mmCIF file of C-alpha atoms in Angstrom:
data_model
loop_
_atom_site.group_PDB
_atom_site.id
_atom_site.type_symbol
_atom_site.label_atom_id
_atom_site.label_comp_id
_atom_site.label_asym_id
_atom_site.label_seq_id
_atom_site.Cartn_x
_atom_site.Cartn_y
_atom_site.Cartn_z
ATOM 1 C CA MET A 13 -0.390 -0.659 0.234
ATOM 2 C CA SER A 14 1.848 3.602 -0.599
ATOM 3 C CA ALA A 15 2.108 5.371 2.119
ATOM 4 C CA PRO A 16 -0.940 7.795 2.441
ATOM 5 C CA ALA A 17 -0.860 11.508 1.153
ATOM 6 C CA PRO A 18 0.129 14.613 4.495
ATOM 7 C CA GLY A 19 -2.008 15.285 6.062
ATOM 8 C CA PHE A 20 -4.038 11.745 4.779
ATOM 9 C CA SER A 21 -4.218 9.137 7.861
ATOM 10 C CA ALA A 22 -2.803 5.528 7.046
ATOM 11 C CA VAL A 23 -5.875 2.562 7.293
ATOM 12 C CA PRO A 24 -6.265 1.355 11.230
ATOM 13 C CA ALA A 25 -4.938 -1.408 12.145
ATOM 14 C CA GLU A 26 -8.975 -2.376 13.132
ATOM 15 C CA LEU A 27 -10.033 -1.519 9.926
ATOM 16 C CA THR A 28 -6.861 -3.890 8.206
ATOM 17 C CA THR A 29 -7.032 -6.803 10.499
ATOM 18 C CA VAL A 30 -10.854 -7.198 10.065
ATOM 19 C CA ALA A 31 -10.352 -6.561 6.369
ATOM 20 C CA ALA A 32 -8.188 -10.214 5.691
ATOM 21 C CA LYS A 33 -10.522 -11.273 7.919
ATOM 22 C CA VAL A 34 -13.718 -10.621 5.776
ATOM 23 C CA GLU A 35 -11.331 -11.342 2.392
ATOM 24 C CA VAL A 36 -9.992 -15.205 3.260
ATOM 25 C CA ARG A 37 -14.487 -16.007 3.973
ATOM 26 C CA LEU A 38 -15.691 -13.731 0.809
ATOM 27 C CA ASP A 39 -12.438 -16.006 -1.627
ATOM 28 C CA GLY A 40 -14.301 -19.490 -0.230
ATOM 29 C CA VAL A 41 -17.733 -18.330 -0.840
ATOM 30 C CA LEU A 42 -17.028 -17.326 -3.991
ATOM 31 C CA GLY A 43 -14.867 -19.335 -5.217
ATOM 32 C CA ARG A 44 -16.862 -22.557 -4.247
ATOM 33 C CA GLU A 45 -19.039 -21.410 -6.169
ATOM 34 C CA SER A 46 -17.562 -20.727 -9.018
ATOM 35 C CA VAL A 47 -16.799 -24.250 -8.401
ATOM 36 C CA ARG A 48 -20.615 -25.366 -8.340
ATOM 37 C CA TRP A 49 -22.257 -23.040 -11.473
ATOM 38 C CA HIS A 50 -18.389 -24.342 -13.454
ATOM 39 C CA GLY A 51 -19.457 -27.448 -13.722
ATOM 40 C CA VAL A 52 -23.198 -26.674 -14.436
ATOM 41 C CA ASP A 53 -22.516 -25.085 -16.887
ATOM 42 C CA PRO A 54 -19.251 -22.031 -17.413
ATOM 43 C CA ARG A 55 -21.621 -20.221 -19.265
ATOM 44 C CA LEU A 56 -23.442 -20.255 -15.085
ATOM 45 C CA GLY A 57 -19.638 -19.481 -13.295
ATOM 46 C CA GLU A 58 -19.347 -16.727 -15.230
ATOM 47 C CA ALA A 59 -21.867 -14.859 -13.384
ATOM 48 C CA VAL A 60 -20.255 -15.066 -10.721
ATOM 49 C CA ASP A 61 -16.151 -14.422 -12.103
ATOM 50 C CA LEU A 62 -18.227 -11.707 -12.905
ATOM 51 C CA LEU A 63 -18.919 -10.511 -9.150
ATOM 52 C CA ALA A 64 -15.967 -12.313 -7.292
ATOM 53 C CA GLY A 65 -14.075 -9.123 -10.215
ATOM 54 C CA VAL A 66 -16.575 -6.060 -8.158
ATOM 55 C CA LEU A 67 -15.035 -7.788 -5.428
ATOM 56 C CA THR A 68 -10.833 -8.876 -5.420
ATOM 57 C CA GLY A 69 -10.989 -5.314 -7.262
ATOM 58 C CA GLY A 70 -10.754 -3.205 -4.247
ATOM 59 C CA GLY A 71 -12.778 -1.811 -1.263
ATOM 60 C CA LYS A 72 -11.984 -0.228 2.104
ATOM 61 C CA ARG A 73 -14.301 -2.944 4.108
ATOM 62 C CA LEU A 74 -15.708 -0.613 6.633
ATOM 63 C CA ARG A 75 -18.560 -1.367 7.404
ATOM 64 C CA ALA A 76 -17.297 -4.767 8.191
ATOM 65 C CA ALA A 77 -15.213 -2.979 10.389
ATOM 66 C CA PHE A 78 -17.652 -1.382 12.112
ATOM 67 C CA CYS A 79 -19.560 -4.796 12.091
ATOM 68 C CA TYR A 80 -16.534 -6.400 13.423
ATOM 69 C CA TRP A 81 -16.118 -3.787 16.356
ATOM 70 C CA GLY A 82 -19.983 -3.743 16.998
ATOM 71 C CA TRP A 83 -20.136 -7.197 17.714
ATOM 72 C CA ARG A 84 -16.386 -7.376 19.846
ATOM 73 C CA ALA A 85 -18.729 -4.659 22.596
ATOM 74 C CA THR A 86 -20.786 -7.235 23.061
ATOM 75 C CA ALA A 87 -19.551 -10.083 23.209
ATOM 76 C CA PRO A 88 -18.028 -12.770 25.232
ATOM 77 C CA PRO A 89 -14.234 -12.440 25.114
ATOM 78 C CA ASP A 90 -13.443 -15.798 24.069
ATOM 79 C CA ALA A 91 -16.175 -15.863 21.819
ATOM 80 C CA ASP A 92 -15.776 -17.607 18.972
ATOM 81 C CA GLU A 93 -15.714 -14.898 15.910
ATOM 82 C CA GLU A 94 -16.873 -16.762 13.282
ATOM 83 C CA ASP A 95 -20.637 -15.481 12.392
ATOM 84 C CA VAL A 96 -19.178 -11.887 12.706
ATOM 85 C CA ILE A 97 -16.680 -12.149 10.305
ATOM 86 C CA ALA A 98 -19.723 -14.610 7.612
ATOM 87 C CA ALA A 99 -21.931 -10.754 8.532
ATOM 88 C CA GLY A 100 -18.462 -8.089 6.991
ATOM 89 C CA ALA A 101 -18.510 -10.646 3.670
ATOM 90 C CA ALA A 102 -22.470 -9.558 4.074
ATOM 91 C CA PHE A 103 -22.340 -6.571 4.395
ATOM 92 C CA GLU A 104 -20.028 -6.888 1.368
ATOM 93 C CA LEU A 105 -21.883 -7.678 -0.969
ATOM 94 C CA LEU A 106 -24.928 -5.686 -0.573
ATOM 95 C CA GLN A 107 -21.950 -3.250 -1.276
ATOM 96 C CA ALA A 108 -20.808 -4.328 -3.867
ATOM 97 C CA PHE A 109 -24.654 -4.835 -5.573
ATOM 98 C CA ALA A 110 -24.881 -1.182 -4.893
ATOM 99 C CA LEU A 111 -21.861 0.084 -6.266
ATOM 100 C CA ILE A 112 -22.599 -2.573 -10.050
ATOM 101 C CA HIS A 113 -25.834 -1.101 -9.386
ATOM 102 C CA ASP A 114 -24.870 2.533 -8.769
ATOM 103 C CA ASP A 115 -22.866 2.359 -12.386
ATOM 104 C CA ILE A 116 -25.643 1.622 -14.388
ATOM 105 C CA MET A 117 -26.933 4.612 -12.357
ATOM 106 C CA ASP A 118 -24.492 7.042 -13.172
ATOM 107 C CA ASP A 119 -22.874 5.227 -16.184
ATOM 108 C CA SER A 120 -19.996 4.882 -14.777
ATOM 109 C CA ALA A 121 -17.382 3.084 -17.364
ATOM 110 C CA VAL A 122 -14.517 2.706 -14.298
ATOM 111 C CA ARG A 123 -14.503 1.904 -11.180
ATOM 112 C CA ARG A 124 -11.575 0.910 -8.774
ATOM 113 C CA ASN A 125 -9.383 1.385 -11.886
ATOM 114 C CA GLN A 126 -10.699 -0.888 -13.746
ATOM 115 C CA THR A 127 -13.966 -1.890 -16.221
ATOM 116 C CA THR A 128 -17.230 -1.879 -14.172
ATOM 117 C CA ILE A 129 -19.795 -5.250 -15.210
ATOM 118 C CA HIS A 130 -22.248 -2.784 -17.890
ATOM 119 C CA THR A 131 -19.211 -1.232 -19.411
ATOM 120 C CA GLY A 132 -17.862 -4.003 -20.494
ATOM 121 C CA GLN A 133 -19.850 -6.508 -20.803
ATOM 122 C CA ALA A 134 -21.360 -4.263 -24.161
ATOM 123 C CA GLU A 135 -17.285 -4.051 -25.169
ATOM 124 C CA ARG A 136 -18.101 -7.647 -24.884
ATOM 125 C CA LEU A 137 -21.083 -8.127 -26.997
ATOM 126 C CA GLU A 138 -20.216 -5.609 -29.915
ATOM 127 C CA LYS A 139 -16.838 -8.084 -29.997
ATOM 128 C CA GLU A 140 -18.064 -11.474 -29.465
ATOM 129 C CA GLY A 141 -20.761 -9.903 -32.394
ATOM 130 C CA TRP A 142 -23.877 -11.009 -31.247
ATOM 131 C CA HIS A 143 -26.859 -10.218 -31.715
ATOM 132 C CA GLY A 144 -28.797 -7.288 -29.556
ATOM 133 C CA GLU A 145 -27.569 -3.361 -28.577
ATOM 134 C CA PRO A 146 -25.246 -2.904 -26.759
ATOM 135 C CA ARG A 147 -25.609 -1.025 -23.687
ATOM 136 C CA ARG A 148 -29.109 -3.082 -23.117
ATOM 137 C CA TYR A 149 -27.211 -6.705 -23.162
ATOM 138 C CA GLY A 150 -24.253 -4.307 -20.544
ATOM 139 C CA GLU A 151 -26.431 -2.951 -18.102
ATOM 140 C CA GLY A 152 -28.851 -6.428 -18.099
ATOM 141 C CA VAL A 153 -26.220 -8.486 -16.647
ATOM 142 C CA ALA A 154 -24.867 -5.614 -14.224
ATOM 143 C CA ILE A 155 -28.617 -5.782 -12.231
ATOM 144 C CA LEU A 156 -28.187 -9.247 -12.652
ATOM 145 C CA VAL A 157 -24.760 -9.873 -11.333
ATOM 146 C CA GLY A 158 -25.748 -6.863 -8.840
ATOM 147 C CA ASP A 159 -28.779 -9.165 -8.065
ATOM 148 C CA LEU A 160 -26.616 -12.446 -7.294
ATOM 149 C CA ALA A 161 -23.975 -10.614 -4.805
ATOM 150 C CA HIS A 162 -27.454 -9.345 -3.138
ATOM 151 C CA ALA A 163 -29.178 -12.290 -2.680
ATOM 152 C CA TYR A 164 -25.288 -13.934 -1.907
ATOM 153 C CA ALA A 165 -25.329 -11.454 1.334
ATOM 154 C CA ASP A 166 -28.780 -12.726 2.395
ATOM 155 C CA GLY A 167 -28.068 -16.179 2.529
ATOM 156 C CA LEU A 168 -24.654 -15.476 4.350
ATOM 157 C CA LEU A 169 -27.133 -14.264 7.765
ATOM 158 C CA SER A 170 -29.819 -16.712 7.154
ATOM 159 C CA GLY A 171 -29.158 -18.010 10.196
ATOM 160 C CA ALA A 172 -28.498 -14.664 12.442
ATOM 161 C CA ASN A 173 -31.401 -14.362 15.215
ATOM 162 C CA ALA A 174 -34.458 -12.426 14.914
ATOM 163 C CA ALA A 175 -33.267 -8.645 16.103
ATOM 164 C CA THR A 176 -30.018 -8.856 13.379
ATOM 165 C CA ARG A 177 -32.567 -9.934 11.031
ATOM 166 C CA ARG A 178 -35.471 -6.838 11.427
ATOM 167 C CA ILE A 179 -32.109 -3.867 11.321
ATOM 168 C CA TRP A 180 -30.192 -5.850 8.362
ATOM 169 C CA ASP A 181 -33.644 -5.623 6.082
ATOM 170 C CA ASP A 182 -33.788 -1.891 8.092
ATOM 171 C CA LEU A 183 -30.943 -1.121 6.656
ATOM 172 C CA ARG A 184 -31.882 -2.967 2.657
ATOM 173 C CA ILE A 185 -34.506 -0.993 2.934
ATOM 174 C CA GLU A 186 -32.843 2.704 4.214
ATOM 175 C CA LEU A 187 -30.090 1.725 1.109
ATOM 176 C CA ASN A 188 -32.511 1.471 -1.434
ATOM 177 C CA LEU A 189 -34.857 4.460 -0.599
ATOM 178 C CA GLY A 190 -31.654 6.881 0.056
ATOM 179 C CA GLN A 191 -30.751 6.375 -4.314
ATOM 180 C CA TYR A 192 -34.170 6.953 -5.567
ATOM 181 C CA LEU A 193 -33.409 10.647 -3.033
ATOM 182 C CA ASP A 194 -30.111 10.844 -4.460
ATOM 183 C CA LEU A 195 -31.127 9.510 -8.394
ATOM 184 C CA ARG A 196 -34.566 11.952 -8.136
ATOM 185 C CA SER A 197 -32.668 15.098 -6.323
ATOM 186 C CA ALA A 198 -30.577 14.852 -8.896
ATOM 187 C CA ALA A 199 -32.427 14.772 -11.805
ATOM 188 C CA ALA A 200 -34.442 16.769 -10.556
ATOM 189 C CA GLY A 201 -32.432 20.004 -9.459
ATOM 190 C CA ASP A 202 -32.432 19.704 -6.435
ATOM 191 C CA LEU A 203 -29.260 21.039 -4.990
ATOM 192 C CA ASP A 204 -30.384 22.761 -1.826
ATOM 193 C CA GLY A 205 -28.268 21.777 1.865
ATOM 194 C CA ALA A 206 -31.176 20.161 3.368
ATOM 195 C CA THR A 207 -31.817 17.564 0.263
ATOM 196 C CA ALA A 208 -27.950 16.660 0.363
ATOM 197 C CA GLN A 209 -28.456 15.871 4.044
ATOM 198 C CA GLN A 210 -30.843 13.630 3.543
ATOM 199 C CA VAL A 211 -29.861 11.891 1.433
ATOM 200 C CA SER A 212 -26.152 11.863 2.893
ATOM 201 C CA MET A 213 -28.038 10.173 6.190
ATOM 202 C CA TYR A 214 -29.517 7.146 4.461
ATOM 203 C CA LYS A 215 -27.051 6.490 1.892
ATOM 204 C CA SER A 216 -24.410 6.446 4.330
ATOM 205 C CA ALA A 217 -24.292 7.308 7.637
ATOM 206 C CA LEU A 218 -27.386 4.436 8.638
ATOM 207 C CA TYR A 219 -26.118 2.327 5.409
ATOM 208 C CA THR A 220 -21.860 2.812 6.264
ATOM 209 C CA ILE A 221 -22.472 3.301 10.102
ATOM 210 C CA VAL A 222 -24.741 2.777 12.175
ATOM 211 C CA ARG A 223 -26.329 -0.143 10.886
ATOM 212 C CA PRO A 224 -23.163 -2.016 11.211
ATOM 213 C CA LEU A 225 -22.574 -1.236 14.444
ATOM 214 C CA GLN A 226 -26.246 -2.486 15.237
ATOM 215 C CA LEU A 227 -26.460 -5.304 13.054
ATOM 216 C CA GLY A 228 -22.978 -6.825 14.734
ATOM 217 C CA ALA A 229 -23.872 -5.870 18.481
ATOM 218 C CA CYS A 230 -27.382 -7.450 17.791
ATOM 219 C CA LEU A 231 -25.582 -10.355 15.970
ATOM 220 C CA ALA A 232 -24.461 -11.303 20.198
ATOM 221 C CA THR A 233 -27.188 -10.574 22.036
ATOM 222 C CA GLY A 234 -30.099 -10.321 19.470
ATOM 223 C CA ASP A 235 -33.078 -8.908 21.634
ATOM 224 C CA ASP A 236 -31.312 -9.017 25.501
ATOM 225 C CA THR A 237 -28.875 -6.418 24.166
ATOM 226 C CA PRO A 238 -29.968 -3.175 26.023
ATOM 227 C CA ALA A 239 -31.872 0.134 23.847
ATOM 228 C CA GLU A 240 -29.068 2.627 25.600
ATOM 229 C CA LEU A 241 -26.002 0.658 23.462
ATOM 230 C CA LEU A 242 -27.737 0.757 20.121
ATOM 231 C CA ASP A 243 -29.257 4.209 20.672
ATOM 232 C CA GLY A 244 -25.363 5.356 22.069
ATOM 233 C CA LEU A 245 -23.980 3.487 18.210
ATOM 234 C CA GLU A 246 -26.422 5.445 16.451
ATOM 235 C CA ARG A 247 -25.288 8.936 18.669
ATOM 236 C CA TYR A 248 -21.495 7.601 17.668
ATOM 237 C CA GLY A 249 -22.529 6.675 13.924
ATOM 238 C CA ARG A 250 -25.245 9.809 12.627
ATOM 239 C CA PRO A 251 -22.418 12.730 12.674
ATOM 240 C CA LEU A 252 -19.846 10.327 11.515
ATOM 241 C CA GLY A 253 -21.106 9.161 8.731
ATOM 242 C CA ARG A 254 -22.942 12.603 7.570
ATOM 243 C CA ALA A 255 -18.651 13.156 7.706
ATOM 244 C CA PHE A 256 -17.972 9.825 5.658
ATOM 245 C CA GLN A 257 -20.348 11.868 2.930
ATOM 246 C CA LEU A 258 -18.639 15.134 3.515
ATOM 247 C CA ARG A 259 -14.904 13.292 2.596
ATOM 248 C CA ASP A 260 -16.275 11.546 -0.253
ATOM 249 C CA ASP A 261 -17.704 14.311 -1.597
ATOM 250 C CA LEU A 262 -14.346 17.113 -1.331
ATOM 251 C CA LEU A 263 -13.029 13.386 -2.912
ATOM 252 C CA GLY A 264 -15.387 13.845 -5.766
ATOM 253 C CA VAL A 265 -13.742 16.596 -7.057
ATOM 254 C CA ILE A 266 -10.204 17.446 -5.290
ATOM 255 C CA GLY A 267 -9.242 13.652 -4.488
ATOM 256 C CA ASP A 268 -6.502 11.596 -6.852
ATOM 257 C CA ALA A 269 -8.161 10.019 -9.523
ATOM 258 C CA GLU A 270 -5.834 7.100 -9.364
ATOM 259 C CA ARG A 271 -6.185 6.357 -5.623
ATOM 260 C CA LEU A 272 -9.651 6.999 -5.711
ATOM 261 C CA GLY A 273 -9.870 4.683 -8.969
ATOM 262 C CA LYS A 274 -12.315 6.397 -10.274
ATOM 263 C CA PRO A 275 -12.155 10.174 -12.693
ATOM 264 C CA VAL A 276 -13.007 13.032 -10.417
ATOM 265 C CA GLY A 277 -14.993 15.199 -11.655
ATOM 266 C CA GLU A 278 -18.782 12.501 -12.799
ATOM 267 C CA ASP A 279 -20.585 13.896 -9.371
ATOM 268 C CA LEU A 280 -20.178 17.857 -11.126
ATOM 269 C CA ARG A 281 -21.846 15.797 -14.430
ATOM 270 C CA GLU A 282 -24.500 14.054 -12.632
ATOM 271 C CA GLY A 283 -25.639 16.924 -10.526
ATOM 272 C CA LYS A 284 -25.336 15.145 -7.195
ATOM 273 C CA PRO A 285 -27.008 16.696 -4.224
ATOM 274 C CA THR A 286 -23.927 17.002 -1.674
ATOM 275 C CA GLU A 287 -23.674 19.882 1.130
ATOM 276 C CA LEU A 288 -20.813 20.879 -0.929
ATOM 277 C CA LEU A 289 -22.327 21.984 -3.657
ATOM 278 C CA ALA A 290 -24.905 24.210 -1.359
ATOM 279 C CA ALA A 291 -22.484 25.148 0.657
ATOM 280 C CA ALA A 292 -20.558 26.968 -2.643
ATOM 281 C CA ASN A 293 -24.065 28.075 -4.691
ATOM 282 C CA GLU A 294 -25.550 30.407 -0.570
ATOM 283 C CA ARG A 295 -21.373 32.079 -1.225
ATOM 284 C CA ALA A 296 -21.719 33.212 -4.745
ATOM 285 C CA ASP A 297 -22.090 35.899 -6.067
ATOM 286 C CA ASP A 298 -24.408 36.751 -10.022
ATOM 287 C CA ASP A 299 -20.783 35.357 -12.163
ATOM 288 C CA GLN A 300 -19.830 32.056 -9.568
ATOM 289 C CA ARG A 301 -23.283 30.478 -9.747
ATOM 290 C CA GLN A 302 -24.025 31.057 -13.970
ATOM 291 C CA VAL A 303 -20.076 28.624 -13.522
ATOM 292 C CA LEU A 304 -22.460 26.482 -10.988
ATOM 293 C CA ALA A 305 -24.802 27.225 -13.216
ATOM 294 C CA THR A 306 -23.649 24.133 -15.537
ATOM 295 C CA VAL A 307 -24.057 21.483 -12.599
ATOM 296 C CA GLY A 308 -25.186 18.313 -13.600
ATOM 297 C CA ARG A 309 -23.985 18.901 -17.774
ATOM 298 C CA ARG A 310 -22.325 14.944 -18.319
ATOM 299 C CA ASP A 311 -20.442 16.677 -21.813
ATOM 300 C CA LEU A 312 -19.096 19.054 -18.916
ATOM 301 C CA GLY A 313 -15.598 19.704 -20.169
ATOM 302 C CA LEU A 314 -11.383 18.900 -17.686
ATOM 303 C CA ASP A 315 -11.587 22.621 -18.202
ATOM 304 C CA GLU A 316 -14.898 23.063 -17.154
ATOM 305 C CA VAL A 317 -14.960 20.726 -13.833
ATOM 306 C CA ASP A 318 -11.566 22.860 -12.979
ATOM 307 C CA ASP A 319 -13.714 26.286 -13.459
ATOM 308 C CA ILE A 320 -16.442 25.036 -10.473
ATOM 309 C CA VAL A 321 -14.130 23.707 -8.179
ATOM 310 C CA ALA A 322 -12.109 27.169 -8.010
ATOM 311 C CA VAL A 323 -15.793 28.361 -7.644
ATOM 312 C CA MET A 324 -15.724 25.304 -4.907
ATOM 313 C CA ILE A 325 -12.776 26.540 -3.732
ATOM 314 C CA LYS A 326 -12.693 30.151 -3.715
ATOM 315 C CA THR A 327 -15.797 30.883 -2.282
ATOM 316 C CA GLY A 328 -14.726 28.728 0.974
ATOM 317 C CA ALA A 329 -16.565 26.243 -0.399
ATOM 318 C CA VAL A 330 -14.595 23.922 0.859
ATOM 319 C CA ALA A 331 -12.884 25.092 3.493
ATOM 320 C CA GLU A 332 -16.440 25.279 4.829
ATOM 321 C CA ILE A 333 -16.814 21.606 4.572
ATOM 322 C CA GLU A 334 -14.343 19.635 5.527
ATOM 323 C CA ALA A 335 -14.499 22.013 9.510
ATOM 324 C CA ARG A 336 -18.277 20.453 8.992
ATOM 325 C CA ILE A 337 -15.598 17.422 8.336
ATOM 326 C CA ALA A 338 -13.329 18.289 12.488
ATOM 327 C CA ASP A 339 -17.135 19.411 13.730
ATOM 328 C CA LEU A 340 -19.399 16.185 13.361
ATOM 329 C CA VAL A 341 -15.559 13.883 14.021
ATOM 330 C CA THR A 342 -15.224 15.264 17.496
ATOM 331 C CA GLU A 343 -19.824 14.932 17.928
ATOM 332 C CA ALA A 344 -18.877 12.056 17.291
ATOM 333 C CA ARG A 345 -15.539 10.265 18.931
ATOM 334 C CA SER A 346 -17.300 12.778 22.255
ATOM 335 C CA ALA A 347 -19.674 9.463 21.930
ATOM 336 C CA ALA A 348 -18.276 7.334 21.690
ATOM 337 C CA ALA A 349 -16.731 7.385 24.464
ATOM 338 C CA ASP A 350 -19.903 8.271 26.257
ATOM 339 C CA LEU A 351 -20.665 4.455 25.242
ATOM 340 C CA THR A 352 -20.122 1.994 28.424
ATOM 341 C CA VAL A 353 -17.840 -0.730 26.025
ATOM 342 C CA ASP A 354 -14.552 -2.278 26.897
ATOM 343 C CA ALA A 355 -11.470 0.052 26.307
ATOM 344 C CA ALA A 356 -10.446 -1.781 22.807
ATOM 345 C CA THR A 357 -13.817 -1.267 21.394
ATOM 346 C CA LYS A 358 -13.284 3.282 21.726
ATOM 347 C CA GLY A 359 -10.070 2.942 20.992
ATOM 348 C CA ALA A 360 -11.779 1.124 17.671
ATOM 349 C CA LEU A 361 -14.302 3.551 17.297
ATOM 350 C CA ASP A 362 -12.222 6.884 17.575
ATOM 351 C CA ALA A 363 -9.849 5.422 15.051
ATOM 352 C CA LEU A 364 -12.073 4.124 13.244
ATOM 353 C CA ALA A 365 -13.568 7.435 13.276
ATOM 354 C CA ASP A 366 -10.023 9.483 12.791
ATOM 355 C CA TYR A 367 -9.978 7.176 9.477
ATOM 356 C CA VAL A 368 -13.400 8.173 8.158
ATOM 357 C CA ALA A 369 -12.498 12.019 8.194
ATOM 358 C CA THR A 370 -9.756 11.898 6.454
ATOM 359 C CA ARG A 371 -8.725 9.486 3.999
ATOM 360 C CA ASN A 372 -7.776 10.383 0.327
ATOM 361 C CA SER A 373 -8.911 7.554 -1.412
#
């Protein structure tokens, strides 16, 4: 792994240790499924292999880490980790489902420095001289591979207790509704700060941090999980999840494309509702607003993207978002300090909060 850029945190051991175990589990599940379906018909095995390519192409395994440390907060010291590692793998499969479908909706050609499934499969149809319309074929394949990821994710939690399943069901509904609001808001031009925060809450705060923590806690103790702990985890996760999305927003316009594994500026071409854009609009003068009004044009060139970013910097919007991130992380760390959990779990939550706020990819 490359050294982090100045001002950014290295990936903490509290994440990498969990990630390594989850990746072993994912490799095992998808490896067995590949063998199984290739044995039936190699064409069926292709779909599993496409999914495996997405999961082995990178990813922070952040949701798996939060799930693990939520579990650690309630599990006995000598508890077997098998169930929580399976849950972590389920989160990664669910994330693959979301990303594959997100790439279709955003018409993204690259993810994690590799061709997205719908793009690659459209190219395959043309190369092979098959029948049909390339775009529809590529998107159809990607939808099915995303659904396959969802099915595998659900299977990994099939034996979970009722409390865990309730959280799992809720987070999947929240994720889909958040994605719908994101898509609708971009199309309708609803780019105000309140909308951006609402999208952030469902697509990031709840899905990435709050629900993984709560699910992990319930995985160990079910309906006996203390309500005050679940509430405390939410008080930690909501501000941190918002900080996670704010960092994403910044990286999407001023990040390093190679580190991100996708082009910078795509959010601007898609007209995504972000707090960064809302802050820039609130601070802009008339000339700057004319530049910002080009957000949402799919044909924005690199120079035009640079002009928009320049306005975001000159208006102080970027600095404002950085300040919000710092305040939100302080709020999350304060909530973590109030939790009645062991010192190792508190230390992990602090380390993960720092990483979420200062990551560079």
